[in-house]
PDB file of C-alpha atoms in Angstrom:
ATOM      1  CA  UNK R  20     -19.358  -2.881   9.279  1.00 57.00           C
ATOM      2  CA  UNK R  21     -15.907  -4.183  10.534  1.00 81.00           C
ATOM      3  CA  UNK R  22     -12.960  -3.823   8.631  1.00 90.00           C
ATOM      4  CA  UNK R  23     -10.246  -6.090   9.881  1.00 95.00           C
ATOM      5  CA  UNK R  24      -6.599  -4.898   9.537  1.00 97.00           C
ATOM      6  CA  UNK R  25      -3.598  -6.810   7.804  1.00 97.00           C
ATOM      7  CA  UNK R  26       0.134  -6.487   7.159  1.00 97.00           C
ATOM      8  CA  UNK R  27       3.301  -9.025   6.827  1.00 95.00           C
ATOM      9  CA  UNK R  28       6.066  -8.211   7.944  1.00 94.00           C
ATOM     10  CA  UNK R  29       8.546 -11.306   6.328  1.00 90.00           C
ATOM     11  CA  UNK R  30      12.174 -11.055   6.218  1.00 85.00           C
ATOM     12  CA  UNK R  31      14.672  -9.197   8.026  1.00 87.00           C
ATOM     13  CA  UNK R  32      14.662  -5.632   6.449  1.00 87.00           C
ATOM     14  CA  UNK R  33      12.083  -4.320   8.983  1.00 90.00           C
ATOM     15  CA  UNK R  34      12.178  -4.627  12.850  1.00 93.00           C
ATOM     16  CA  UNK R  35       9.378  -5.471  15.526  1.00 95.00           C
ATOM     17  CA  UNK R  36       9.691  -1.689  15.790  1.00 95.00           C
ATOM     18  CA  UNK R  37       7.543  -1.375  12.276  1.00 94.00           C
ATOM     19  CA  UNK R  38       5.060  -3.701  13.276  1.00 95.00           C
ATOM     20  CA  UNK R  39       4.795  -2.050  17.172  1.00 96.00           C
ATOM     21  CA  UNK R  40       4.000   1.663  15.995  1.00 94.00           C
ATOM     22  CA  UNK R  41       1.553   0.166  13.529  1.00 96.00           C
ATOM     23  CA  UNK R  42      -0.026  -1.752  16.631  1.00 96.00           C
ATOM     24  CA  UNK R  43      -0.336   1.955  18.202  1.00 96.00           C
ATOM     25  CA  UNK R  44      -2.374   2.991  15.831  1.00 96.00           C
ATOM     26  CA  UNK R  45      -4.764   0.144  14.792  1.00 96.00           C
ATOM     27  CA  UNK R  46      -4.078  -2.466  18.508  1.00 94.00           C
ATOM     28  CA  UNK R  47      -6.188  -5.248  16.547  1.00 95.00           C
ATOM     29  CA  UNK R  48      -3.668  -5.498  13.375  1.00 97.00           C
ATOM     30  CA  UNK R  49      -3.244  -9.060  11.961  1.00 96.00           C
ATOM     31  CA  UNK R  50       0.390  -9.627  10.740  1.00 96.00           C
ATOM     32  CA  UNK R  51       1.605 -12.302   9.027  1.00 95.00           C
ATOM     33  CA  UNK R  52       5.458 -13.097   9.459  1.00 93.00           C
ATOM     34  CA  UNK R  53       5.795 -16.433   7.722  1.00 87.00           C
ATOM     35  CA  UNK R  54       4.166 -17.298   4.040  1.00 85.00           C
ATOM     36  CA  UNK R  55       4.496 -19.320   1.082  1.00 88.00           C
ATOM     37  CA  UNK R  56       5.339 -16.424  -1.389  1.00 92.00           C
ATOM     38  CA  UNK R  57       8.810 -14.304  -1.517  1.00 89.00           C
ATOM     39  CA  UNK R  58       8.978 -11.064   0.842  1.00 90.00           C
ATOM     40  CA  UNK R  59       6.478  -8.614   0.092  1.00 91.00           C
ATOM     41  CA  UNK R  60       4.599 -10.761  -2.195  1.00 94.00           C
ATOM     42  CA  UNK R  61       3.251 -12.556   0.701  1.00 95.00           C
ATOM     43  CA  UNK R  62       0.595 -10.059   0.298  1.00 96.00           C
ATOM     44  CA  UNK R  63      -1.204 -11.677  -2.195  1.00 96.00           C
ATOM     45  CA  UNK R  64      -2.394 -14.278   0.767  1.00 96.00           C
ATOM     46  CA  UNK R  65      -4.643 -11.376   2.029  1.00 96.00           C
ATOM     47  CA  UNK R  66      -6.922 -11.776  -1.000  1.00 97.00           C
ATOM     48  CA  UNK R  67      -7.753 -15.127   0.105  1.00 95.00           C
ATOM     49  CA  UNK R  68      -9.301 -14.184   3.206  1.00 94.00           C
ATOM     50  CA  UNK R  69     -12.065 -15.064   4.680  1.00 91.00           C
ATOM     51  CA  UNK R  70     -15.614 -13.136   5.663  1.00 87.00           C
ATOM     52  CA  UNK R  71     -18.224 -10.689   4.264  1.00 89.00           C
ATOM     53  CA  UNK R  72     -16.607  -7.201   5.671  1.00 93.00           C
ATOM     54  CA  UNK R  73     -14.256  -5.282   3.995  1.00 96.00           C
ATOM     55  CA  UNK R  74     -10.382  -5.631   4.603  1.00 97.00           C
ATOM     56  CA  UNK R  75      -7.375  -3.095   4.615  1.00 98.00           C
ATOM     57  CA  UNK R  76      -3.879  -4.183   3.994  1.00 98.00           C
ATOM     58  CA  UNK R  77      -0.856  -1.402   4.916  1.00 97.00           C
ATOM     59  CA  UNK R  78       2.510  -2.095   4.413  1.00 95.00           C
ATOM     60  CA  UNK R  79       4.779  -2.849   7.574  1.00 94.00           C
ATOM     61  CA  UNK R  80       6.821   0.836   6.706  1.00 92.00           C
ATOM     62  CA  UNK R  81       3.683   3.115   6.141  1.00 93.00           C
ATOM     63  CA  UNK R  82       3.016   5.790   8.748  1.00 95.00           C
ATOM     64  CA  UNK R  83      -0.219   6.447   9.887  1.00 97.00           C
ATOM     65  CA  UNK R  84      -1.033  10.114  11.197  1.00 97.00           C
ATOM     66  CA  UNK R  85      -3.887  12.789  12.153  1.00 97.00           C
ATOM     67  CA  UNK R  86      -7.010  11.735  11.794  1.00 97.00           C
ATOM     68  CA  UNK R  87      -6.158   8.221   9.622  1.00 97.00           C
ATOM     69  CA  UNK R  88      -9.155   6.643  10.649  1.00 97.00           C
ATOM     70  CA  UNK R  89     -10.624   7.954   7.440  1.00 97.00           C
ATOM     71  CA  UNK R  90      -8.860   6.013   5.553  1.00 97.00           C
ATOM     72  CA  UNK R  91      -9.609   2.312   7.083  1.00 97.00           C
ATOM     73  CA  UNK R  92     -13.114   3.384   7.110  1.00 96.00           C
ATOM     74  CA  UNK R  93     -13.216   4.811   3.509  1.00 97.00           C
ATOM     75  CA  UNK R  94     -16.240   3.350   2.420  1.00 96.00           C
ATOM     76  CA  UNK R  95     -16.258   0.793  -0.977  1.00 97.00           C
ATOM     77  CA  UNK R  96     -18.840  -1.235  -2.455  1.00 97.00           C
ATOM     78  CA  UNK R  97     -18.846  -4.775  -3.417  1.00 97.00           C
ATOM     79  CA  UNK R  98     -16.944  -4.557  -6.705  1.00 98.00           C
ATOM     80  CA  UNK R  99     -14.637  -1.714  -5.734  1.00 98.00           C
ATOM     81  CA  UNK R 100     -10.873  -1.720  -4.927  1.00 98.00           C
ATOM     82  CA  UNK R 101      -9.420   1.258  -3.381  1.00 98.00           C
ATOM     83  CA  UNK R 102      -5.647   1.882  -3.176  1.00 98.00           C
ATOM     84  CA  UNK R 103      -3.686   5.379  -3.115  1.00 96.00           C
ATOM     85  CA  UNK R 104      -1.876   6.885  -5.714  1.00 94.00           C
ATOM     86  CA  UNK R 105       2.070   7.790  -5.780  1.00 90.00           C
ATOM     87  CA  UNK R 106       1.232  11.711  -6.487  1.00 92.00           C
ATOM     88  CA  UNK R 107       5.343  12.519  -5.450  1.00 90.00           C
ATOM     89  CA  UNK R 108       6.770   9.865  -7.940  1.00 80.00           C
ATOM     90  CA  UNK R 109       7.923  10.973 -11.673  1.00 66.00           C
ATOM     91  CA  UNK R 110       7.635   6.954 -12.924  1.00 59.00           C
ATOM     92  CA  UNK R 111       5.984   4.532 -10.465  1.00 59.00           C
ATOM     93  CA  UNK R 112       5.299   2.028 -13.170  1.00 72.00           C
ATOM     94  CA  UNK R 113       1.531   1.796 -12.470  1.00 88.00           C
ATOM     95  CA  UNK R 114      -1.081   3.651 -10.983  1.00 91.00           C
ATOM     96  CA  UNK R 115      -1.808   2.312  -7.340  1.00 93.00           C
ATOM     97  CA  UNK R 116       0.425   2.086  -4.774  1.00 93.00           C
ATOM     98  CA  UNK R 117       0.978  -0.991  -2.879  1.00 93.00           C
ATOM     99  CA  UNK R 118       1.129   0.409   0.794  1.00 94.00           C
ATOM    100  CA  UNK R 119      -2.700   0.780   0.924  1.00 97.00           C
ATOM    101  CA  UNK R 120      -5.418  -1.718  -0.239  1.00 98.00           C
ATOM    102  CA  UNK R 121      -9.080  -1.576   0.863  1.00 98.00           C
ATOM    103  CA  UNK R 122     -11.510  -4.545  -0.582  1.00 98.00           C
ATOM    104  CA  UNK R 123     -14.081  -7.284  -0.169  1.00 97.00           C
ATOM    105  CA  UNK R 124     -12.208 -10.525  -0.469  1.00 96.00           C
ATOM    106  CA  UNK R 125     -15.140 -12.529  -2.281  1.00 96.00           C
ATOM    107  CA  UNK R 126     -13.885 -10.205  -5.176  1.00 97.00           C
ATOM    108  CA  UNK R 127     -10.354 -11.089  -5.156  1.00 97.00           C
ATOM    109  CA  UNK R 128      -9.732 -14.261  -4.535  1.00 97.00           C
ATOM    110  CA  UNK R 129      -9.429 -14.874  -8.159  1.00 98.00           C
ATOM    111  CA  UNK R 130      -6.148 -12.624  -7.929  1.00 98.00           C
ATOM    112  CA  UNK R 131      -4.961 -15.201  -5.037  1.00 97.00           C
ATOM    113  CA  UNK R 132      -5.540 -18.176  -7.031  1.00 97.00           C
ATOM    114  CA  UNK R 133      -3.613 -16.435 -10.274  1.00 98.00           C
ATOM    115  CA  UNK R 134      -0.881 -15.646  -8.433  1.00 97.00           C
ATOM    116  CA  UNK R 135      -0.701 -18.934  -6.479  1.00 96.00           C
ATOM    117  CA  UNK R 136      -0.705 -20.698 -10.402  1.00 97.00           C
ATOM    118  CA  UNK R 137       1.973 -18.871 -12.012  1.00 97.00           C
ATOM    119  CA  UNK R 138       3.841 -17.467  -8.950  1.00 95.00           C
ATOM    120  CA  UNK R 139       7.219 -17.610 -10.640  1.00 95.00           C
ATOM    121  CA  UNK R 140       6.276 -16.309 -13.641  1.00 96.00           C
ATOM    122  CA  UNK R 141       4.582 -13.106 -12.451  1.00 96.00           C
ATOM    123  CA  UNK R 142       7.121 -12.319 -10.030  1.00 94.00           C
ATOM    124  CA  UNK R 143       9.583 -12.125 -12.453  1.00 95.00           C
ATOM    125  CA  UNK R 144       7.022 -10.730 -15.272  1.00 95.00           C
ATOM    126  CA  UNK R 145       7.431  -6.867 -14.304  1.00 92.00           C
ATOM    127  CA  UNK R 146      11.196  -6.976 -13.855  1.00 92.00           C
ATOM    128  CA  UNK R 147      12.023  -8.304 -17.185  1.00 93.00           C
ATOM    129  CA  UNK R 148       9.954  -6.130 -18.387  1.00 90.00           C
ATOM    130  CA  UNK R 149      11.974  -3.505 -16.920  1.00 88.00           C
ATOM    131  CA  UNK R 150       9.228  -1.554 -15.345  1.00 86.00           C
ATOM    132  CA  UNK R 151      10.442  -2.854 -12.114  1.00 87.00           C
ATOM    133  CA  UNK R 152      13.963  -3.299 -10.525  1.00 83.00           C
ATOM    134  CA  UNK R 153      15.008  -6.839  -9.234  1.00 87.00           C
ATOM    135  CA  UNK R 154      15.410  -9.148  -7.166  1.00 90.00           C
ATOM    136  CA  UNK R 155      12.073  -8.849  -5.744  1.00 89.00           C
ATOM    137  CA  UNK R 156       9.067  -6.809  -7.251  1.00 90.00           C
ATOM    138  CA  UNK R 157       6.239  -5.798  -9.557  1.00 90.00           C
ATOM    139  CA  UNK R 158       3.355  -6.757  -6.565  1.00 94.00           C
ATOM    140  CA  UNK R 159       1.569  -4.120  -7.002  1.00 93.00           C
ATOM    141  CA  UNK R 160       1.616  -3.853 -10.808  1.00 94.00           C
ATOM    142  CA  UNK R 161       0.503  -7.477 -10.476  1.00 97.00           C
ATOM    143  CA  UNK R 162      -2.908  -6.177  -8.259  1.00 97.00           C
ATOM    144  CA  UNK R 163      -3.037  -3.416 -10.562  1.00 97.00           C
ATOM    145  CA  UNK R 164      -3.064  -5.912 -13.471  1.00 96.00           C
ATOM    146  CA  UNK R 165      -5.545  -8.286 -11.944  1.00 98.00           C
ATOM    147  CA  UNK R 166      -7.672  -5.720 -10.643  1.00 98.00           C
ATOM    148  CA  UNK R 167      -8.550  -3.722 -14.041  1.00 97.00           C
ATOM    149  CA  UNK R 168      -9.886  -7.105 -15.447  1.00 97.00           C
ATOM    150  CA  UNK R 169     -12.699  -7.527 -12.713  1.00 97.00           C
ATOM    151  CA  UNK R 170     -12.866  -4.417 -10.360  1.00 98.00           C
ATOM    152  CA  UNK R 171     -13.266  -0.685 -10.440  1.00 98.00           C
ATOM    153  CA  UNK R 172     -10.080   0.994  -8.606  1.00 98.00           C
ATOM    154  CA  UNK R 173     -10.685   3.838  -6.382  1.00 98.00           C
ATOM    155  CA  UNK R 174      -8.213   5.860  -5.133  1.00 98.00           C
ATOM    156  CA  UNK R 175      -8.483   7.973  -1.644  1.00 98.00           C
ATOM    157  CA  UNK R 176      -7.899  11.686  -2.156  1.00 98.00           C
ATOM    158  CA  UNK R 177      -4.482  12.526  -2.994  1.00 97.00           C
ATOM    159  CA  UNK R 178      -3.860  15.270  -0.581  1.00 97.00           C
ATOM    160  CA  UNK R 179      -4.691  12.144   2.098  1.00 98.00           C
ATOM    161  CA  UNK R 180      -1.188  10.786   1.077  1.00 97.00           C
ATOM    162  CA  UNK R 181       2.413  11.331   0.748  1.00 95.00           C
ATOM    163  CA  UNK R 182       6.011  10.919   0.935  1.00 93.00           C
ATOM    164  CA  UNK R 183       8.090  11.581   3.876  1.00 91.00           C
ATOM    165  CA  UNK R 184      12.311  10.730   4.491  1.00 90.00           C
ATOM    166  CA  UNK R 185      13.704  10.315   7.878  1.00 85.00           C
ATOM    167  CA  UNK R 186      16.099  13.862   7.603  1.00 88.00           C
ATOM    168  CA  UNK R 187      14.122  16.261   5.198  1.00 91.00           C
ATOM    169  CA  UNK R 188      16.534  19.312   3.963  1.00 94.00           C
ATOM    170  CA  UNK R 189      14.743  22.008   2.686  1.00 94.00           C
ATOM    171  CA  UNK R 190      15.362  21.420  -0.511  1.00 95.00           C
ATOM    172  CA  UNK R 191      13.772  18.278  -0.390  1.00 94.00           C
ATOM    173  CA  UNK R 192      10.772  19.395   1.059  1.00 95.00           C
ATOM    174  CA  UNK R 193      10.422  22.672  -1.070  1.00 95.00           C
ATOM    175  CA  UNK R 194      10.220  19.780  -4.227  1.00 94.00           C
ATOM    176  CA  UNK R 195       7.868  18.125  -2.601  1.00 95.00           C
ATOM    177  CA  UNK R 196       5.521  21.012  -1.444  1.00 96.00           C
ATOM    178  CA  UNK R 197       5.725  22.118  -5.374  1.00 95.00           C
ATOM    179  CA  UNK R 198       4.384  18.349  -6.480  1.00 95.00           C
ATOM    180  CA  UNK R 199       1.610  18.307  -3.708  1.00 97.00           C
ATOM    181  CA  UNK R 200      -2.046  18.631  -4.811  1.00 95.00           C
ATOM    182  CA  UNK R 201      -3.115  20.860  -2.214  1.00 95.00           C
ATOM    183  CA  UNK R 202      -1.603  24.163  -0.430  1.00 95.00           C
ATOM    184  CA  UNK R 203       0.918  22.551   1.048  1.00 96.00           C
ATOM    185  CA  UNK R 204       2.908  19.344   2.219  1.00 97.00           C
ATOM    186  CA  UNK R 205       5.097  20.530   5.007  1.00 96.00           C
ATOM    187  CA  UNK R 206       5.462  23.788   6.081  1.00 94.00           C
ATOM    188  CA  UNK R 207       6.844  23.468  10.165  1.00 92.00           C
ATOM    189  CA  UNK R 208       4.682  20.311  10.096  1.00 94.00           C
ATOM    190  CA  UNK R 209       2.884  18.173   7.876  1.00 96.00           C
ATOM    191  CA  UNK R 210      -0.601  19.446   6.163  1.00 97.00           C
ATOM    192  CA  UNK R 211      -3.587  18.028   8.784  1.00 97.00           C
ATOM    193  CA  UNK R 212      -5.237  16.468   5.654  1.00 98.00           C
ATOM    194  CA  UNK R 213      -2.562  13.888   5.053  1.00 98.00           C
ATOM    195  CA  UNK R 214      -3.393  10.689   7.096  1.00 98.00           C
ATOM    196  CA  UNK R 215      -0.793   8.062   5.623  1.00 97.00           C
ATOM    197  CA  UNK R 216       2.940   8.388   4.964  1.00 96.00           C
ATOM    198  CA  UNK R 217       5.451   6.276   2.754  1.00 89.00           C
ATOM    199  CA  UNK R 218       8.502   7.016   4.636  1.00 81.00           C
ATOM    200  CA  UNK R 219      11.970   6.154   2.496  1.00 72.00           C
ATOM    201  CA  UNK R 220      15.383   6.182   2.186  1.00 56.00           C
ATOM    202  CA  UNK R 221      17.346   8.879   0.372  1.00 47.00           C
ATOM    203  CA  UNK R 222      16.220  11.703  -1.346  1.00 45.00           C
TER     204      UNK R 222
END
């Protein structure tokens, strides 16, 4: 079964660079760089896709190491959604996270069209609700929204996933081996189970 590949990578906060060591990884990556939604909300086009196999969307900033092949070939059924959970975050605001989706789009297309309808009002819903900060956000609690009302979510183990900054101090990483569901996270280098990392600014 192919499973084709897809991230956008709209705007100017992320460099060809992003979209290049993604292309290392998986060469036949689809990226969008222009669409009809704001930023990362663009997105929400990859539901409308079409075909009967399976499709993976990563965000442009994820980092995909060891053996991640396990991941884009996780296998889901018609009727399943599988995402990744934010195991190192105290309050993500919902349960998925938005760097990794795997479904069939025959099953989400209703998502597309929802969003497509009442585009300004969801993508300010989650912000005025204050469970997400502005200007732009609340995509994925919009997929997680849509998808509880048709699909069952999956989630790829948590030890698969994790949390990585650019300059580590050891404090930093001694938090985040405490908060990781397995032995370890990082201990000279990162645990051989993990296969995609959310890299980010700051602490």
């Amino acid at each position: 079964m192919a499973v084709s590949v897809y991230t956008c990578r709209v705007g100017d906060k992320y460099g060809i660079e992003y979209e290049e060591k993604l292309r290392e990884k998986i060469p036949n990556l689809i990226v969008l760089h222009e669409g009809e939604f704001n930023l990362q909300w663009n997105k929400i086009n990859f539901f409308n896709t079409n075909g009967n196999d399976p499709v993976v969307v990563l965000d442009i900033d994820i980092d995909l190491i060891n053996d991640y092949e396990e991941i884009i070939n996780y296998p889901i059924k018609p009727g399943e959604f599988l995402s990744m959970k934010s195991w190192w975050e105290e309050v993500s605001g919902c349960e998925l996270n938005g760097g990794f989706y795997k479904f069939f789009p025959d099953d989400t297309r209703y998502i597309y069209h929802e969003f497509k309808q009442s585009k300004e009002f969801w993508e300010e819903y989650f912000i005025k609700l204050g469970v997400k900060p502005g200007p732009v956000n609340g995509e994925e609690n919009f997929v997680e929204y849509m998808v509880k009302k048709r699909l069952d979510l999956k989630f790829i183990p948590d030890s698969w996933c994790g949390r990585m900054v650019k300059e580590p101090t050891k404090e930093w990483l001694a938090q985040i081996n405490r908060k990781y569901p397995g032995d370890y996270f990082y201990l000279d280098k990162i645990n051989p189970d993990v296969k995609i990392l959310h890299y980010t600014m700051g602490s």
